[in-house]
Amino acid sequence: MDRIDVHGVRLEVAQIPGNPALAPLVFLHEGLGSVAMWTQRGLFWPEALCQASGRAGWLFSRRGYGQSDPVTDVRGAPRQAGFWHIGRHEPDYMHREAFEVLPLLLSRLDIREPVLVGHSDGATIALLHASRHPVAGCVAIAPHAFVEDVSIRSIAQARDQYLATHDDPRGLRQRLARYHRDVDNAFWQWNDIWLSPAFRDFDILGACADIRAPLLLVQGEQDEYGTLQQLHRVREQVPHADILTLNDCGHSPHRDKPHELTEALDRWFRSSITT
């Protein structure tokens, strides 16, 4: 792993080797994720997918996550002017990641038209980026295209668990602390905005209508953070999208069904992506 400078902020990145003739996979993590959190139960799933498909891979931790630079005063002052906002997230934070940060990072890494593989918040960022920028393909795993009550309930429960087990070595906060340089920074920048009244109107369905690249939508049928309406309503906007649902699977298919997911994505890459 390494850290690279993107507009004055150091972001943690990792590379997985693969065939340079194929479009690389760029992995976009969930709302509480990081480079290290793609490893679950001893399996580094991005590496498994790269090996199966023969494609190279890139991962990075967004600002405030993993070993990337933290967000200054995440629960303090509102956003200031400038490229990198300072303070707590606002409802457009995933738009800013998709339209401002990710293009700069891809340019910095000399990546053109990647295959985006995003999970949860990362899937939303992938959809937004693909709506404006050329990509070879896009895989959106458990995306949030609009806000559902089930999402808010689960995120509120996560807040309660985080607070209730603050000093418990087996609690949520301590588990997350293994993966984040500043765990409170990582948790609250995600949790605060999702539970704010201003975020209830978040909706990217209109933007999805501009996606022209091959698109695969994936979700576990027992996802605790969203219903299958997320996928169906995106496909209403993107009729060429393919849908994959996984039974006995929650919000993180790469953790609950890693081998099935890898096989399905590899088949989809071979049938749907030409580069």
Tab-separated table of C-alpha atoms in Angstrom:
chain	number	residue	atom	x	y	z
A	1	MET	CA	0.000	0.000	0.000
A	2	ASP	CA	1.036	3.587	-0.577
A	3	ARG	CA	-0.340	7.081	-0.184
A	4	ILE	CA	-0.528	9.526	-3.058
A	5	ASP	CA	-1.235	13.240	-3.144
A	6	VAL	CA	-4.513	14.346	-4.703
A	7	HIS	CA	-4.907	18.103	-4.619
A	8	GLY	CA	-2.971	18.399	-1.349
A	9	VAL	CA	-4.569	15.431	0.432
A	10	ARG	CA	-2.855	12.076	0.893
A	11	LEU	CA	-5.045	9.127	-0.078
A	12	GLU	CA	-4.219	5.509	0.723
A	13	VAL	CA	-4.016	3.378	-2.439
A	14	ALA	CA	-3.217	-0.243	-3.278
A	15	GLN	CA	-2.571	-1.936	-6.615
A	16	ILE	CA	-3.234	-5.505	-7.762
A	17	PRO	CA	-1.301	-6.643	-10.862
A	18	GLY	CA	-3.074	-7.944	-13.946
A	19	ASN	CA	-3.195	-7.914	-17.734
A	20	PRO	CA	-2.411	-4.340	-18.893
A	21	ALA	CA	-4.360	-4.939	-22.108
A	22	LEU	CA	-7.621	-5.177	-20.155
A	23	ALA	CA	-9.437	-2.278	-18.508
A	24	PRO	CA	-8.498	-2.308	-14.811
A	25	LEU	CA	-10.955	-2.704	-11.967
A	26	VAL	CA	-11.260	0.277	-9.614
A	27	PHE	CA	-12.848	-0.650	-6.291
A	28	LEU	CA	-14.914	1.945	-4.401
A	29	HIS	CA	-15.589	1.096	-0.764
A	30	GLU	CA	-18.703	1.413	1.395
A	31	GLY	CA	-19.576	4.225	3.784
A	32	LEU	CA	-17.457	2.817	6.618
A	33	GLY	CA	-14.966	1.020	4.389
A	34	SER	CA	-11.313	1.352	3.473
A	35	VAL	CA	-8.652	-0.504	1.515
A	36	ALA	CA	-8.105	-2.924	4.414
A	37	MET	CA	-11.815	-3.575	4.944
A	38	TRP	CA	-12.120	-5.310	1.585
A	39	THR	CA	-10.465	-8.223	3.415
A	40	GLN	CA	-13.109	-10.194	5.269
A	41	ARG	CA	-12.742	-13.605	6.930
A	42	GLY	CA	-9.224	-13.927	5.588
A	43	LEU	CA	-10.206	-13.309	1.931
A	44	PHE	CA	-8.980	-10.227	0.072
A	45	TRP	CA	-11.906	-10.265	-2.334
A	46	PRO	CA	-10.625	-7.673	-4.851
A	47	GLU	CA	-7.524	-9.792	-5.404
A	48	ALA	CA	-9.674	-12.900	-5.920
A	49	LEU	CA	-11.764	-11.056	-8.530
A	50	CYS	CA	-8.679	-9.702	-10.299
A	51	GLN	CA	-7.115	-13.147	-10.448
A	52	ALA	CA	-10.310	-14.722	-11.800
A	53	SER	CA	-10.775	-12.050	-14.480
A	54	GLY	CA	-7.111	-11.448	-15.284
A	55	ARG	CA	-7.604	-7.716	-14.747
A	56	ALA	CA	-5.446	-5.381	-12.720
A	57	GLY	CA	-7.061	-3.621	-9.777
A	58	TRP	CA	-6.779	-0.390	-7.848
A	59	LEU	CA	-8.219	0.376	-4.424
A	60	PHE	CA	-8.166	3.540	-2.362
A	61	SER	CA	-9.543	4.859	0.900
A	62	ARG	CA	-11.549	8.045	0.579
A	63	ARG	CA	-10.549	11.011	2.678
A	64	GLY	CA	-11.327	10.357	6.346
A	65	TYR	CA	-11.167	6.571	5.950
A	66	GLY	CA	-8.470	3.954	6.339
A	67	GLN	CA	-5.026	5.528	6.359
A	68	SER	CA	-5.992	8.490	4.179
A	69	ASP	CA	-5.839	11.992	5.615
A	70	PRO	CA	-8.738	12.716	7.990
A	71	VAL	CA	-11.422	15.311	7.472
A	72	THR	CA	-10.731	18.304	9.677
A	73	ASP	CA	-13.252	18.743	12.498
A	74	VAL	CA	-15.796	16.352	11.026
A	75	ARG	CA	-18.504	17.368	13.524
A	76	GLY	CA	-17.571	21.030	13.567
A	77	ALA	CA	-17.953	23.906	11.153
A	78	PRO	CA	-19.895	23.638	7.888
A	79	ARG	CA	-18.074	23.074	4.622
A	80	GLN	CA	-15.659	25.785	3.541
A	81	ALA	CA	-14.969	26.893	-0.015
A	82	GLY	CA	-12.383	25.011	-2.028
A	83	PHE	CA	-11.832	21.636	-3.644
A	84	TRP	CA	-11.645	19.628	-0.410
A	85	HIS	CA	-14.543	20.542	1.859
A	86	ILE	CA	-13.730	20.959	5.538
A	87	GLY	CA	-16.118	19.846	8.248
A	88	ARG	CA	-19.098	17.534	8.152
A	89	HIS	CA	-20.437	15.979	4.949
A	90	GLU	CA	-23.331	17.630	3.172
A	91	PRO	CA	-25.988	15.825	1.078
A	92	ASP	CA	-23.898	16.137	-2.103
A	93	TYR	CA	-20.833	14.376	-0.678
A	94	MET	CA	-21.111	11.369	-3.010
A	95	HIS	CA	-21.582	13.665	-6.011
A	96	ARG	CA	-18.371	15.462	-5.069
A	97	GLU	CA	-16.494	12.177	-4.767
A	98	ALA	CA	-17.805	11.023	-8.164
A	99	PHE	CA	-17.440	14.258	-10.118
A	100	GLU	CA	-14.416	15.924	-8.493
A	101	VAL	CA	-12.239	13.540	-6.488
A	102	LEU	CA	-12.421	10.334	-8.544
A	103	PRO	CA	-11.572	11.955	-11.908
A	104	LEU	CA	-8.480	13.542	-10.360
A	105	LEU	CA	-7.424	10.295	-8.729
A	106	LEU	CA	-7.840	8.318	-11.960
A	107	SER	CA	-5.804	10.925	-13.815
A	108	ARG	CA	-3.124	10.785	-11.124
A	109	LEU	CA	-2.963	6.978	-11.536
A	110	ASP	CA	-3.055	7.260	-15.366
A	111	ILE	CA	-6.227	5.155	-15.547
A	112	ARG	CA	-8.540	5.682	-18.516
A	113	GLU	CA	-12.004	4.140	-18.784
A	114	PRO	CA	-11.805	1.638	-15.914
A	115	VAL	CA	-14.362	-0.898	-14.804
A	116	LEU	CA	-15.774	0.535	-11.591
A	117	VAL	CA	-16.694	-1.941	-8.843
A	118	GLY	CA	-18.446	-0.078	-6.042
A	119	HIS	CA	-20.127	-1.240	-2.848
A	120	SER	CA	-22.848	0.693	-0.971
A	121	ASP	CA	-21.774	4.371	-0.914
A	122	GLY	CA	-19.029	3.348	-3.324
A	123	ALA	CA	-21.665	1.885	-5.666
A	124	THR	CA	-23.548	5.177	-5.616
A	125	ILE	CA	-20.320	7.014	-6.423
A	126	ALA	CA	-19.678	4.561	-9.260
A	127	LEU	CA	-23.135	5.174	-10.748
A	128	LEU	CA	-22.705	8.931	-10.543
A	129	HIS	CA	-19.237	8.832	-12.097
A	130	ALA	CA	-20.440	6.574	-14.930
A	131	SER	CA	-23.253	9.031	-15.661
A	132	ARG	CA	-20.738	11.727	-16.660
A	133	HIS	CA	-17.404	10.074	-17.407
A	134	PRO	CA	-16.359	7.305	-19.813
A	135	VAL	CA	-15.954	3.893	-18.180
A	136	ALA	CA	-15.559	0.435	-19.680
A	137	GLY	CA	-18.198	-0.891	-17.303
A	138	CYS	CA	-19.773	-0.396	-13.916
A	139	VAL	CA	-20.702	-2.871	-11.171
A	140	ALA	CA	-22.889	-1.363	-8.447
A	141	ILE	CA	-23.166	-3.652	-5.402
A	142	ALA	CA	-25.938	-2.643	-2.970
A	143	PRO	CA	-26.163	0.936	-4.283
A	144	HIS	CA	-28.126	3.740	-2.637
A	145	ALA	CA	-29.967	5.454	-5.486
A	146	PHE	CA	-32.528	6.997	-3.134
A	147	VAL	CA	-33.173	6.982	0.609
A	148	GLU	CA	-35.382	4.277	2.127
A	149	ASP	CA	-36.727	3.982	5.657
A	150	VAL	CA	-34.930	0.662	6.122
A	151	SER	CA	-31.614	2.406	5.440
A	152	ILE	CA	-32.268	5.067	8.055
A	153	ARG	CA	-33.331	2.491	10.652
A	154	SER	CA	-30.194	0.407	10.150
A	155	ILE	CA	-27.908	3.423	10.233
A	156	ALA	CA	-29.580	4.650	13.430
A	157	GLN	CA	-29.024	1.200	14.933
A	158	ALA	CA	-25.350	1.403	13.949
A	159	ARG	CA	-25.107	4.742	15.779
A	160	ASP	CA	-26.654	3.247	18.901
A	161	GLN	CA	-24.261	0.283	18.789
A	162	TYR	CA	-21.293	2.578	18.273
A	163	LEU	CA	-22.188	4.673	21.309
A	164	ALA	CA	-23.249	1.774	23.539
A	165	THR	CA	-20.025	-0.186	23.000
A	166	HIS	CA	-17.605	2.761	22.964
A	167	ASP	CA	-15.050	1.084	25.264
A	168	ASP	CA	-15.946	-2.548	24.584
A	169	PRO	CA	-12.983	-4.258	22.846
A	170	ARG	CA	-15.481	-6.418	20.939
A	171	GLY	CA	-17.837	-3.549	20.109
A	172	LEU	CA	-18.417	-1.782	16.806
A	173	ARG	CA	-16.118	1.158	17.526
A	174	GLN	CA	-13.149	-1.002	18.448
A	175	ARG	CA	-13.704	-3.311	15.478
A	176	LEU	CA	-13.710	-0.361	13.093
A	177	ALA	CA	-10.665	1.141	14.810
A	178	ARG	CA	-8.568	-1.695	13.404
A	179	TYR	CA	-9.113	-0.296	9.928
A	180	HIS	CA	-9.202	3.490	10.319
A	181	ARG	CA	-6.528	5.970	11.313
A	182	ASP	CA	-9.224	8.072	13.039
A	183	VAL	CA	-12.234	5.868	13.704
A	184	ASP	CA	-14.490	8.626	15.060
A	185	ASN	CA	-13.735	10.710	11.975
A	186	ALA	CA	-14.682	7.806	9.722
A	187	PHE	CA	-17.860	6.906	11.594
A	188	TRP	CA	-19.411	10.289	12.235
A	189	GLN	CA	-18.820	11.789	8.799
A	190	TRP	CA	-20.931	8.923	7.410
A	191	ASN	CA	-23.500	8.537	10.184
A	192	ASP	CA	-24.261	12.219	10.759
A	193	ILE	CA	-25.170	13.021	7.174
A	194	TRP	CA	-27.275	9.917	6.625
A	195	LEU	CA	-29.346	10.691	9.722
A	196	SER	CA	-29.752	14.376	8.933
A	197	PRO	CA	-33.158	15.628	7.691
A	198	ALA	CA	-31.439	17.262	4.711
A	199	PHE	CA	-30.388	13.866	3.365
A	200	ARG	CA	-33.885	12.392	3.101
A	201	ASP	CA	-34.302	13.925	-0.366
A	202	PHE	CA	-31.106	12.357	-1.723
A	203	ASP	CA	-31.929	10.752	-5.102
A	204	ILE	CA	-29.652	9.979	-8.066
A	205	LEU	CA	-32.174	8.213	-10.318
A	206	GLY	CA	-32.264	11.098	-12.765
A	207	ALA	CA	-28.485	11.050	-13.114
A	208	CYS	CA	-28.507	7.284	-13.734
A	209	ALA	CA	-30.472	7.844	-16.947
A	210	ASP	CA	-27.259	9.176	-18.520
A	211	ILE	CA	-25.284	5.935	-18.001
A	212	ARG	CA	-24.334	4.418	-21.357
A	213	ALA	CA	-21.672	1.898	-20.282
A	214	PRO	CA	-22.443	-1.753	-19.455
A	215	LEU	CA	-23.969	-1.848	-15.978
A	216	LEU	CA	-24.446	-4.707	-13.521
A	217	LEU	CA	-26.579	-4.113	-10.427
A	218	VAL	CA	-26.025	-6.523	-7.522
A	219	GLN	CA	-27.798	-6.923	-4.187
A	220	GLY	CA	-28.344	-9.491	-1.463
A	221	GLU	CA	-31.976	-10.409	-0.993
A	222	GLN	CA	-31.604	-9.963	2.766
A	223	ASP	CA	-29.854	-6.591	2.534
A	224	GLU	CA	-30.434	-4.793	5.836
A	225	TYR	CA	-29.686	-1.371	4.337
A	226	GLY	CA	-31.961	-1.347	1.297
A	227	THR	CA	-34.630	-3.193	-0.672
A	228	LEU	CA	-34.444	-4.605	-4.194
A	229	GLN	CA	-36.338	-1.516	-5.320
A	230	GLN	CA	-32.937	0.153	-5.440
A	231	LEU	CA	-31.974	-2.069	-8.383
A	232	HIS	CA	-35.334	-2.085	-10.129
A	233	ARG	CA	-35.703	1.678	-10.079
A	234	VAL	CA	-32.179	2.176	-11.420
A	235	ARG	CA	-32.948	-0.228	-14.260
A	236	GLU	CA	-36.046	1.801	-15.088
A	237	GLN	CA	-33.583	4.592	-15.862
A	238	VAL	CA	-30.949	2.320	-17.459
A	239	PRO	CA	-32.858	-0.365	-19.420
A	240	HIS	CA	-29.688	-2.096	-20.617
A	241	ALA	CA	-28.574	-2.795	-17.014
A	242	ASP	CA	-28.279	-6.392	-15.836
A	243	ILE	CA	-29.435	-7.425	-12.351
A	244	LEU	CA	-27.954	-10.060	-10.044
A	245	THR	CA	-29.629	-10.904	-6.741
A	246	LEU	CA	-28.132	-13.297	-4.212
A	247	ASN	CA	-30.191	-15.307	-1.732
A	248	ASP	CA	-29.092	-15.785	1.869
A	249	CYS	CA	-27.021	-12.636	1.469
A	250	GLY	CA	-27.027	-9.289	3.254
A	251	HIS	CA	-25.601	-5.876	2.470
A	252	SER	CA	-22.074	-7.134	1.679
A	253	PRO	CA	-22.177	-9.851	-1.013
A	254	HIS	CA	-18.368	-9.895	-1.250
A	255	ARG	CA	-18.377	-11.047	2.387
A	256	ASP	CA	-21.502	-13.242	2.454
A	257	LYS	CA	-21.185	-14.834	-1.015
A	258	PRO	CA	-17.632	-14.103	-2.207
A	259	HIS	CA	-17.130	-17.106	-4.493
A	260	GLU	CA	-20.566	-16.870	-6.099
A	261	LEU	CA	-20.091	-13.140	-6.613
A	262	THR	CA	-16.630	-13.583	-8.130
A	263	GLU	CA	-17.859	-16.192	-10.599
A	264	ALA	CA	-20.866	-14.085	-11.603
A	265	LEU	CA	-18.797	-10.932	-12.137
A	266	ASP	CA	-16.156	-12.779	-14.128
A	267	ARG	CA	-18.862	-14.175	-16.445
A	268	TRP	CA	-20.379	-10.718	-16.814
A	269	PHE	CA	-17.021	-9.117	-17.625
A	270	ARG	CA	-16.419	-11.687	-20.373
A	271	SER	CA	-19.885	-11.294	-21.902
A	272	SER	CA	-20.441	-7.556	-21.528
A	273	ILE	CA	-17.125	-5.686	-21.574
A	274	THR	CA	-15.067	-5.456	-24.724
A	275	THR	CA	-11.852	-4.001	-23.289
